[in-house]
Amino acid sequence: MNITKEQIDDLNAVVKVALTKDDYQDKVESILKDYRKQANIPGFRKGQVPLGLIKKQYGKAVLVDEVNKLLQDNLNKYLTEEKLDVLGNPLPKQQDNFNWEADQLDFEFELGLAPSFEVSLNSKKAITHYRIVADKKMVDEQIERFQKQYGKLVNKTVVGKRDEITGTFKNEAEEIDNNTTLEMDKIKSKKAIEGLVGKKVGDVVVLKTKGLLKEDYLLSSTLGISSEKAEKLDIEVTFTIDEINEREPAKLDKELFDKLFGKDIVTSEKELRARIKEDSEKQFEQQADQKLLNDVTESFIENTKFDLPAEFLKKWIQVTGENPLTEEQAKEEYEKSEKGLRYQLIEGKIIQEHGLQVQFDELKEFAKGFIKTQMAQFGHLDPQEEELENIAARVLGNQDEVKRLSEQLMSQKLIKLYKEKANLKIKEVTYDNFVKEVYG
């Protein structure tokens, strides 16, 4: 076997492979002899079929199969040994009227080569790194939510603007008959609020469904209907009041602090405010980091210039999918994927140059932290180490989960690197202003 490379240009090459019968003949003969032992052909006893007949019936297929295996194994080995950084996979060049009986079989493969380029983390134009702060208004609102959540219900005789009303919604034509609790501070319609305030148990109020609630998605559960039906619902419903309650807010005392954070963790309103601010800003940090990662990615793509073997990649896209594409379809696919491919190459270079790796031990710790966060959402705040180890072992036994968690951990490593090395300007904003600036 002889393998040679012809360099077309910096981004394209052709690898030529020449095979002689010595490279594959013994293997082909061995397989055909095994076929002969197992062949069941009418007129011949098992194992006694003439080898010539076996060759005539199966020889071409076995030859093609073995040569393809030989090509694949040795081509991959050659690319590795020569340290050729290829994009996609080698594409065999079409050869019409190929003679499989020739003493030498010649094959050619087109290669698309990865470009050579440099990446500078320190861009000329500074990239905004948002630091989202929890302001007094946000802390006050969170404290109010905690007080309401852990407060107690006090029965009332007349509806007020901040009360909770239990009652039944009805509309016979639309088959609505649902008993629920309606919170006054979630009602959007001023007419509905005016219609309810001052009413007593047993009173019936007519309400319009359109624009009734501040959050449209709540209408389906409030009326006991599907979200599809609620989406365009514009009717009148009756609401019969069964019970009126005021939620008396919980006091800001040790009992509430212990319920929220555990015994003696928070001991004063000042500490409570500091803890809420800290916890909120930790949550916001993930959003700010994702924004930073997106912006740095865009900056790299915009400022790191290099060419790609575009024609090769279009051809590769055209022939390697489940269904072959037309040239126009392949061109469209390439244009859609080019930006992502560029960043994959840039990211790969950054990871290599800065020695970023995901070790199994740190992946396991990362998985345990992820599991612990999920468990906390369901009220399991202090899981045992053995429990975390067992769950992590099951999670890391799934290759899809390993890939997903590895990508997340590598993203964290990249963000840490960018914070240390990239040209960033810190901008402190409240969460509301962050949403306005980033999402419009």
PDB file of C-alpha atoms in Angstrom, residues 31-289:
ATOM      1  CA  ILE A  31     -13.423 -14.973   3.961  1.00  0.00           C
ATOM      2  CA  LEU A  32     -14.487 -16.796   0.788  1.00  0.00           C
ATOM      3  CA  LYS A  33     -13.247 -20.107   2.242  1.00  0.00           C
ATOM      4  CA  ASP A  34     -15.362 -19.442   5.347  1.00  0.00           C
ATOM      5  CA  TYR A  35     -18.330 -18.712   3.076  1.00  0.00           C
ATOM      6  CA  ARG A  36     -17.746 -22.040   1.350  1.00  0.00           C
ATOM      7  CA  LYS A  37     -17.960 -23.910   4.668  1.00  0.00           C
ATOM      8  CA  GLN A  38     -21.326 -22.336   5.465  1.00  0.00           C
ATOM      9  CA  ALA A  39     -22.874 -22.055   1.979  1.00  0.00           C
ATOM     10  CA  ASN A  40     -26.139 -23.873   1.236  1.00  0.00           C
ATOM     11  CA  ILE A  41     -26.484 -24.106  -2.532  1.00  0.00           C
ATOM     12  CA  PRO A  42     -28.899 -26.617  -4.121  1.00  0.00           C
ATOM     13  CA  GLY A  43     -27.076 -29.549  -5.742  1.00  0.00           C
ATOM     14  CA  PHE A  44     -24.097 -29.398  -3.378  1.00  0.00           C
ATOM     15  CA  ARG A  45     -23.505 -30.757   0.086  1.00  0.00           C
ATOM     16  CA  LYS A  46     -22.792 -28.152   2.785  1.00  0.00           C
ATOM     17  CA  GLY A  47     -19.077 -27.325   2.712  1.00  0.00           C
ATOM     18  CA  GLN A  48     -18.545 -28.984  -0.676  1.00  0.00           C
ATOM     19  CA  VAL A  49     -19.499 -26.096  -2.958  1.00  0.00           C
ATOM     20  CA  PRO A  50     -16.692 -25.437  -5.490  1.00  0.00           C
ATOM     21  CA  LEU A  51     -14.619 -22.424  -4.480  1.00  0.00           C
ATOM     22  CA  GLY A  52     -14.878 -21.069  -8.019  1.00  0.00           C
ATOM     23  CA  LEU A  53     -18.668 -20.918  -7.676  1.00  0.00           C
ATOM     24  CA  ILE A  54     -18.331 -19.115  -4.309  1.00  0.00           C
ATOM     25  CA  LYS A  55     -15.943 -16.594  -5.882  1.00  0.00           C
ATOM     26  CA  LYS A  56     -18.293 -16.037  -8.797  1.00  0.00           C
ATOM     27  CA  GLN A  57     -21.265 -15.443  -6.476  1.00  0.00           C
ATOM     28  CA  TYR A  58     -19.632 -13.541  -3.588  1.00  0.00           C
ATOM     29  CA  GLY A  59     -16.114 -12.564  -4.689  1.00  0.00           C
ATOM     30  CA  LYS A  60     -16.845  -9.016  -5.901  1.00  0.00           C
ATOM     31  CA  ALA A  61     -18.890  -8.080  -2.822  1.00  0.00           C
ATOM     32  CA  VAL A  62     -16.239  -9.450  -0.421  1.00  0.00           C
ATOM     33  CA  LEU A  63     -13.455  -7.674  -2.326  1.00  0.00           C
ATOM     34  CA  VAL A  64     -15.261  -4.331  -2.238  1.00  0.00           C
ATOM     35  CA  ASP A  65     -16.074  -4.690   1.452  1.00  0.00           C
ATOM     36  CA  GLU A  66     -12.510  -5.593   2.459  1.00  0.00           C
ATOM     37  CA  VAL A  67     -10.923  -2.873   0.337  1.00  0.00           C
ATOM     38  CA  ASN A  68     -13.269  -0.268   1.881  1.00  0.00           C
ATOM     39  CA  LYS A  69     -12.333  -1.429   5.386  1.00  0.00           C
ATOM     40  CA  LEU A  70      -8.655  -1.297   4.475  1.00  0.00           C
ATOM     41  CA  LEU A  71      -9.030   2.203   3.041  1.00  0.00           C
ATOM     42  CA  GLN A  72     -10.917   3.530   6.045  1.00  0.00           C
ATOM     43  CA  ASP A  73      -8.495   2.104   8.632  1.00  0.00           C
ATOM     44  CA  ASN A  74      -5.328   3.190   6.849  1.00  0.00           C
ATOM     45  CA  LEU A  75      -6.644   6.577   5.782  1.00  0.00           C
ATOM     46  CA  ASN A  76      -7.581   7.422   9.373  1.00  0.00           C
ATOM     47  CA  LYS A  77      -4.192   6.182  10.546  1.00  0.00           C
ATOM     48  CA  TYR A  78      -2.439   8.309   7.907  1.00  0.00           C
ATOM     49  CA  LEU A  79      -4.349  11.472   8.887  1.00  0.00           C
ATOM     50  CA  THR A  80      -3.427  10.900  12.541  1.00  0.00           C
ATOM     51  CA  GLU A  81       0.245  10.185  11.878  1.00  0.00           C
ATOM     52  CA  GLU A  82       0.598  13.164   9.540  1.00  0.00           C
ATOM     53  CA  LYS A  83      -1.289  15.358  12.055  1.00  0.00           C
ATOM     54  CA  LEU A  84      -3.652  16.631   9.378  1.00  0.00           C
ATOM     55  CA  ASP A  85      -6.449  18.737  10.894  1.00  0.00           C
ATOM     56  CA  VAL A  86      -9.347  18.035   8.545  1.00  0.00           C
ATOM     57  CA  LEU A  87     -12.874  19.446   8.424  1.00  0.00           C
ATOM     58  CA  GLY A  88     -15.650  16.961   7.785  1.00  0.00           C
ATOM     59  CA  ASN A  89     -14.454  13.616   6.410  1.00  0.00           C
ATOM     60  CA  PRO A  90     -12.365  12.701   3.375  1.00  0.00           C
ATOM     61  CA  LEU A  91     -14.519  12.570   0.236  1.00  0.00           C
ATOM     62  CA  PRO A  92     -13.770   9.844  -2.322  1.00  0.00           C
ATOM     63  CA  LYS A  93     -13.360  11.198  -5.860  1.00  0.00           C
ATOM     64  CA  GLN A  94     -15.750   9.642  -8.347  1.00  0.00           C
ATOM     65  CA  GLN A  95     -14.084   7.171 -10.732  1.00  0.00           C
ATOM     66  CA  ASP A  96     -16.162   5.937 -13.667  1.00  0.00           C
ATOM     67  CA  ASN A  97     -15.697   2.371 -14.988  1.00  0.00           C
ATOM     68  CA  PHE A  98     -13.481   1.406 -12.067  1.00  0.00           C
ATOM     69  CA  ASN A  99     -11.747  -1.932 -12.683  1.00  0.00           C
ATOM     70  CA  TRP A 100     -11.812  -4.080  -9.547  1.00  0.00           C
ATOM     71  CA  GLU A 101      -9.786  -6.793 -11.323  1.00  0.00           C
ATOM     72  CA  ALA A 102      -6.727  -4.575 -11.891  1.00  0.00           C
ATOM     73  CA  ASP A 103      -3.406  -5.491 -10.271  1.00  0.00           C
ATOM     74  CA  GLN A 104      -3.307  -2.069  -8.603  1.00  0.00           C
ATOM     75  CA  LEU A 105      -6.354  -0.240  -7.238  1.00  0.00           C
ATOM     76  CA  ASP A 106      -5.948   3.535  -7.125  1.00  0.00           C
ATOM     77  CA  PHE A 107      -8.178   5.765  -5.003  1.00  0.00           C
ATOM     78  CA  GLU A 108      -8.247   9.510  -4.415  1.00  0.00           C
ATOM     79  CA  PHE A 109      -9.815  11.389  -1.509  1.00  0.00           C
ATOM     80  CA  GLU A 110     -10.445  15.130  -1.255  1.00  0.00           C
ATOM     81  CA  LEU A 111      -9.579  16.768   2.069  1.00  0.00           C
ATOM     82  CA  GLY A 112     -10.785  20.050   3.500  1.00  0.00           C
ATOM     83  CA  LEU A 113      -8.103  21.356   5.868  1.00  0.00           C
ATOM     84  CA  ALA A 114      -8.630  23.489   8.944  1.00  0.00           C
ATOM     85  CA  PRO A 115      -7.240  27.010   8.512  1.00  0.00           C
ATOM     86  CA  SER A 116      -4.322  28.422  10.440  1.00  0.00           C
ATOM     87  CA  PHE A 117      -5.177  31.535  12.469  1.00  0.00           C
ATOM     88  CA  GLU A 118      -4.467  33.389  15.710  1.00  0.00           C
ATOM     89  CA  VAL A 119      -7.009  34.291  18.400  1.00  0.00           C
ATOM     90  CA  SER A 120      -6.562  37.361  20.567  1.00  0.00           C
ATOM     91  CA  LEU A 121      -8.530  37.347  23.824  1.00  0.00           C
ATOM     92  CA  ASN A 122      -7.726  41.020  24.356  1.00  0.00           C
ATOM     93  CA  SER A 123      -9.939  42.692  21.749  1.00  0.00           C
ATOM     94  CA  LYS A 124      -9.423  46.366  20.837  1.00  0.00           C
ATOM     95  CA  LYS A 125     -13.007  47.239  21.712  1.00  0.00           C
ATOM     96  CA  ALA A 126     -13.969  46.463  25.312  1.00  0.00           C
ATOM     97  CA  ILE A 127     -16.845  44.028  25.806  1.00  0.00           C
ATOM     98  CA  THR A 128     -19.498  44.928  28.381  1.00  0.00           C
ATOM     99  CA  HIS A 129     -19.593  42.588  31.361  1.00  0.00           C
ATOM    100  CA  TYR A 130     -22.857  43.190  33.202  1.00  0.00           C
ATOM    101  CA  ARG A 131     -22.922  42.910  36.974  1.00  0.00           C
ATOM    102  CA  ILE A 132     -26.564  42.701  38.016  1.00  0.00           C
ATOM    103  CA  VAL A 133     -27.287  44.117  41.467  1.00  0.00           C
ATOM    104  CA  ALA A 134     -30.369  43.573  43.598  1.00  0.00           C
ATOM    105  CA  ASP A 135     -31.629  47.052  44.535  1.00  0.00           C
ATOM    106  CA  LYS A 136     -33.730  47.996  47.562  1.00  0.00           C
ATOM    107  CA  LYS A 137     -36.970  47.720  45.580  1.00  0.00           C
ATOM    108  CA  MET A 138     -36.210  44.129  44.597  1.00  0.00           C
ATOM    109  CA  VAL A 139     -35.227  43.150  48.161  1.00  0.00           C
ATOM    110  CA  ASP A 140     -38.396  44.779  49.531  1.00  0.00           C
ATOM    111  CA  GLU A 141     -40.543  42.856  47.028  1.00  0.00           C
ATOM    112  CA  GLN A 142     -38.892  39.557  47.943  1.00  0.00           C
ATOM    113  CA  ILE A 143     -39.410  40.187  51.661  1.00  0.00           C
ATOM    114  CA  GLU A 144     -43.065  40.975  50.936  1.00  0.00           C
ATOM    115  CA  ARG A 145     -43.404  37.681  49.022  1.00  0.00           C
ATOM    116  CA  PHE A 146     -41.868  35.765  51.929  1.00  0.00           C
ATOM    117  CA  GLN A 147     -44.197  37.452  54.426  1.00  0.00           C
ATOM    118  CA  LYS A 148     -47.203  36.677  52.253  1.00  0.00           C
ATOM    119  CA  GLN A 149     -46.125  33.056  51.609  1.00  0.00           C
ATOM    120  CA  TYR A 150     -45.686  32.321  55.328  1.00  0.00           C
ATOM    121  CA  GLY A 151     -48.488  34.585  56.564  1.00  0.00           C
ATOM    122  CA  LYS A 152     -51.814  33.411  57.948  1.00  0.00           C
ATOM    123  CA  LEU A 153     -55.315  33.765  56.538  1.00  0.00           C
ATOM    124  CA  VAL A 154     -57.803  35.933  58.417  1.00  0.00           C
ATOM    125  CA  ASN A 155     -61.475  35.538  57.503  1.00  0.00           C
ATOM    126  CA  LYS A 156     -63.322  38.674  56.357  1.00  0.00           C
ATOM    127  CA  THR A 157     -66.896  39.615  55.581  1.00  0.00           C
ATOM    128  CA  VAL A 158     -66.267  42.168  52.798  1.00  0.00           C
ATOM    129  CA  VAL A 159     -63.838  42.006  49.843  1.00  0.00           C
ATOM    130  CA  GLY A 160     -60.890  44.398  49.979  1.00  0.00           C
ATOM    131  CA  LYS A 161     -58.290  45.225  47.297  1.00  0.00           C
ATOM    132  CA  ARG A 162     -55.629  42.822  48.633  1.00  0.00           C
ATOM    133  CA  ASP A 163     -57.807  39.889  49.663  1.00  0.00           C
ATOM    134  CA  GLU A 164     -58.076  36.287  48.471  1.00  0.00           C
ATOM    135  CA  ILE A 165     -61.564  35.213  47.393  1.00  0.00           C
ATOM    136  CA  THR A 166     -62.617  31.598  47.126  1.00  0.00           C
ATOM    137  CA  GLY A 167     -65.562  31.048  44.814  1.00  0.00           C
ATOM    138  CA  THR A 168     -66.950  29.387  41.689  1.00  0.00           C
ATOM    139  CA  PHE A 169     -66.670  30.560  38.087  1.00  0.00           C
ATOM    140  CA  LYS A 170     -69.527  29.514  35.793  1.00  0.00           C
ATOM    141  CA  ASN A 171     -70.585  29.815  32.174  1.00  0.00           C
ATOM    142  CA  GLU A 172     -73.025  27.167  31.056  1.00  0.00           C
ATOM    143  CA  ALA A 173     -72.527  27.660  27.296  1.00  0.00           C
ATOM    144  CA  GLU A 174     -68.757  27.158  27.588  1.00  0.00           C
ATOM    145  CA  GLU A 175     -69.132  24.386  30.196  1.00  0.00           C
ATOM    146  CA  ILE A 176     -67.167  26.347  32.790  1.00  0.00           C
ATOM    147  CA  ASP A 177     -67.793  25.346  36.421  1.00  0.00           C
ATOM    148  CA  ASN A 178     -64.651  25.765  38.504  1.00  0.00           C
ATOM    149  CA  ASN A 179     -64.113  26.425  42.194  1.00  0.00           C
ATOM    150  CA  THR A 180     -60.878  28.324  42.837  1.00  0.00           C
ATOM    151  CA  THR A 181     -59.170  31.005  44.898  1.00  0.00           C
ATOM    152  CA  LEU A 182     -58.803  34.372  43.185  1.00  0.00           C
ATOM    153  CA  GLU A 183     -56.111  36.760  44.448  1.00  0.00           C
ATOM    154  CA  MET A 184     -57.156  40.375  44.086  1.00  0.00           C
ATOM    155  CA  ASP A 185     -53.620  41.608  43.419  1.00  0.00           C
ATOM    156  CA  LYS A 186     -53.434  39.359  40.330  1.00  0.00           C
ATOM    157  CA  ILE A 187     -56.461  40.973  38.685  1.00  0.00           C
ATOM    158  CA  LYS A 188     -55.675  43.413  35.881  1.00  0.00           C
ATOM    159  CA  SER A 189     -59.164  44.669  34.910  1.00  0.00           C
ATOM    160  CA  LYS A 190     -60.084  47.818  36.845  1.00  0.00           C
ATOM    161  CA  LYS A 191     -63.767  47.113  36.167  1.00  0.00           C
ATOM    162  CA  ALA A 192     -63.411  43.642  37.699  1.00  0.00           C
ATOM    163  CA  ILE A 193     -61.679  45.059  40.792  1.00  0.00           C
ATOM    164  CA  GLU A 194     -64.416  47.665  41.230  1.00  0.00           C
ATOM    165  CA  GLY A 195     -67.061  44.966  40.782  1.00  0.00           C
ATOM    166  CA  LEU A 196     -65.539  42.762  43.501  1.00  0.00           C
ATOM    167  CA  VAL A 197     -64.506  45.294  46.167  1.00  0.00           C
ATOM    168  CA  GLY A 198     -67.185  45.596  48.818  1.00  0.00           C
ATOM    169  CA  LYS A 199     -68.945  42.315  47.916  1.00  0.00           C
ATOM    170  CA  LYS A 200     -69.863  39.704  50.548  1.00  0.00           C
ATOM    171  CA  VAL A 201     -70.086  35.916  50.782  1.00  0.00           C
ATOM    172  CA  GLY A 202     -72.943  34.687  48.574  1.00  0.00           C
ATOM    173  CA  ASP A 203     -72.764  37.620  46.171  1.00  0.00           C
ATOM    174  CA  VAL A 204     -72.529  36.885  42.439  1.00  0.00           C
ATOM    175  CA  VAL A 205     -70.339  39.085  40.243  1.00  0.00           C
ATOM    176  CA  VAL A 206     -70.250  39.103  36.427  1.00  0.00           C
ATOM    177  CA  LEU A 207     -66.727  39.340  35.059  1.00  0.00           C
ATOM    178  CA  LYS A 208     -65.259  39.540  31.541  1.00  0.00           C
ATOM    179  CA  THR A 209     -62.524  37.000  30.789  1.00  0.00           C
ATOM    180  CA  LYS A 210     -60.598  39.180  28.323  1.00  0.00           C
ATOM    181  CA  GLY A 211     -57.909  41.155  30.166  1.00  0.00           C
ATOM    182  CA  LEU A 212     -59.106  39.828  33.526  1.00  0.00           C
ATOM    183  CA  LEU A 213     -55.708  38.846  34.941  1.00  0.00           C
ATOM    184  CA  LYS A 214     -52.255  40.445  34.885  1.00  0.00           C
ATOM    185  CA  GLU A 215     -50.728  37.178  33.626  1.00  0.00           C
ATOM    186  CA  ASP A 216     -52.737  35.714  30.719  1.00  0.00           C
ATOM    187  CA  TYR A 217     -51.434  32.179  31.320  1.00  0.00           C
ATOM    188  CA  LEU A 218     -53.272  32.068  34.688  1.00  0.00           C
ATOM    189  CA  LEU A 219     -56.716  32.256  33.047  1.00  0.00           C
ATOM    190  CA  SER A 220     -56.857  28.561  32.096  1.00  0.00           C
ATOM    191  CA  SER A 221     -56.244  27.303  35.664  1.00  0.00           C
ATOM    192  CA  THR A 222     -58.526  29.998  37.113  1.00  0.00           C
ATOM    193  CA  LEU A 223     -61.449  28.892  34.913  1.00  0.00           C
ATOM    194  CA  GLY A 224     -60.532  25.195  34.821  1.00  0.00           C
ATOM    195  CA  ILE A 225     -60.168  25.033  31.026  1.00  0.00           C
ATOM    196  CA  SER A 226     -57.383  24.220  28.559  1.00  0.00           C
ATOM    197  CA  SER A 227     -54.774  26.851  27.750  1.00  0.00           C
ATOM    198  CA  GLU A 228     -55.774  26.629  24.057  1.00  0.00           C
ATOM    199  CA  LYS A 229     -59.359  27.471  24.901  1.00  0.00           C
ATOM    200  CA  ALA A 230     -58.358  30.251  27.304  1.00  0.00           C
ATOM    201  CA  GLU A 231     -56.041  31.911  24.814  1.00  0.00           C
ATOM    202  CA  LYS A 232     -58.778  33.627  22.755  1.00  0.00           C
ATOM    203  CA  LEU A 233     -61.632  33.458  25.248  1.00  0.00           C
ATOM    204  CA  ASP A 234     -63.743  36.636  25.353  1.00  0.00           C
ATOM    205  CA  ILE A 235     -66.932  35.942  27.305  1.00  0.00           C
ATOM    206  CA  GLU A 236     -68.707  36.860  30.525  1.00  0.00           C
ATOM    207  CA  VAL A 237     -68.583  34.489  33.513  1.00  0.00           C
ATOM    208  CA  THR A 238     -70.304  34.608  36.864  1.00  0.00           C
ATOM    209  CA  PHE A 239     -68.259  34.375  40.058  1.00  0.00           C
ATOM    210  CA  THR A 240     -70.088  33.303  43.219  1.00  0.00           C
ATOM    211  CA  ILE A 241     -68.199  34.257  46.393  1.00  0.00           C
ATOM    212  CA  ASP A 242     -67.869  31.452  48.966  1.00  0.00           C
ATOM    213  CA  GLU A 243     -65.167  32.787  51.263  1.00  0.00           C
ATOM    214  CA  ILE A 244     -63.156  35.991  51.766  1.00  0.00           C
ATOM    215  CA  ASN A 245     -59.739  35.997  53.424  1.00  0.00           C
ATOM    216  CA  GLU A 246     -57.007  38.495  54.051  1.00  0.00           C
ATOM    217  CA  ARG A 247     -53.481  37.129  54.175  1.00  0.00           C
ATOM    218  CA  GLU A 248     -51.865  38.656  57.231  1.00  0.00           C
ATOM    219  CA  PRO A 249     -48.138  38.934  56.505  1.00  0.00           C
ATOM    220  CA  ALA A 250     -45.734  36.975  58.667  1.00  0.00           C
ATOM    221  CA  LYS A 251     -43.677  38.983  61.114  1.00  0.00           C
ATOM    222  CA  LEU A 252     -39.991  39.515  60.383  1.00  0.00           C
ATOM    223  CA  ASP A 253     -38.848  37.487  63.361  1.00  0.00           C
ATOM    224  CA  LYS A 254     -36.720  34.465  64.243  1.00  0.00           C
ATOM    225  CA  GLU A 255     -39.537  32.036  63.423  1.00  0.00           C
ATOM    226  CA  LEU A 256     -39.704  33.260  59.816  1.00  0.00           C
ATOM    227  CA  PHE A 257     -35.922  33.458  59.443  1.00  0.00           C
ATOM    228  CA  ASP A 258     -35.528  29.845  60.605  1.00  0.00           C
ATOM    229  CA  LYS A 259     -38.228  28.662  58.191  1.00  0.00           C
ATOM    230  CA  LEU A 260     -36.499  30.366  55.302  1.00  0.00           C
ATOM    231  CA  PHE A 261     -32.839  29.539  55.918  1.00  0.00           C
ATOM    232  CA  GLY A 262     -32.578  27.026  58.751  1.00  0.00           C
ATOM    233  CA  LYS A 263     -32.070  27.451  62.462  1.00  0.00           C
ATOM    234  CA  ASP A 264     -29.990  30.464  63.521  1.00  0.00           C
ATOM    235  CA  ILE A 265     -28.555  31.108  60.016  1.00  0.00           C
ATOM    236  CA  VAL A 266     -30.224  34.523  59.767  1.00  0.00           C
ATOM    237  CA  THR A 267     -30.997  36.375  62.997  1.00  0.00           C
ATOM    238  CA  SER A 268     -32.108  39.902  62.009  1.00  0.00           C
ATOM    239  CA  GLU A 269     -33.870  41.861  59.283  1.00  0.00           C
ATOM    240  CA  LYS A 270     -30.523  43.391  58.312  1.00  0.00           C
ATOM    241  CA  GLU A 271     -29.039  39.912  57.797  1.00  0.00           C
ATOM    242  CA  LEU A 272     -32.189  38.854  55.938  1.00  0.00           C
ATOM    243  CA  ARG A 273     -31.814  41.738  53.498  1.00  0.00           C
ATOM    244  CA  ALA A 274     -28.130  40.973  52.988  1.00  0.00           C
ATOM    245  CA  ARG A 275     -28.890  37.281  52.368  1.00  0.00           C
ATOM    246  CA  ILE A 276     -31.668  38.042  49.851  1.00  0.00           C
ATOM    247  CA  LYS A 277     -29.375  40.469  48.023  1.00  0.00           C
ATOM    248  CA  GLU A 278     -26.534  37.923  47.936  1.00  0.00           C
ATOM    249  CA  ASP A 279     -28.744  35.025  46.784  1.00  0.00           C
ATOM    250  CA  SER A 280     -30.446  37.130  44.112  1.00  0.00           C
ATOM    251  CA  GLU A 281     -27.153  38.373  42.697  1.00  0.00           C
ATOM    252  CA  LYS A 282     -25.792  34.814  42.549  1.00  0.00           C
ATOM    253  CA  GLN A 283     -28.779  33.830  40.421  1.00  0.00           C
ATOM    254  CA  PHE A 284     -28.336  36.887  38.215  1.00  0.00           C
ATOM    255  CA  GLU A 285     -24.653  36.045  37.720  1.00  0.00           C
ATOM    256  CA  GLN A 286     -25.609  33.055  35.544  1.00  0.00           C
ATOM    257  CA  GLN A 287     -27.614  35.292  33.201  1.00  0.00           C
ATOM    258  CA  ALA A 288     -24.853  37.889  33.086  1.00  0.00           C
ATOM    259  CA  ASP A 289     -22.270  35.169  32.371  1.00  0.00           C
TER     260      ASP A 289
END
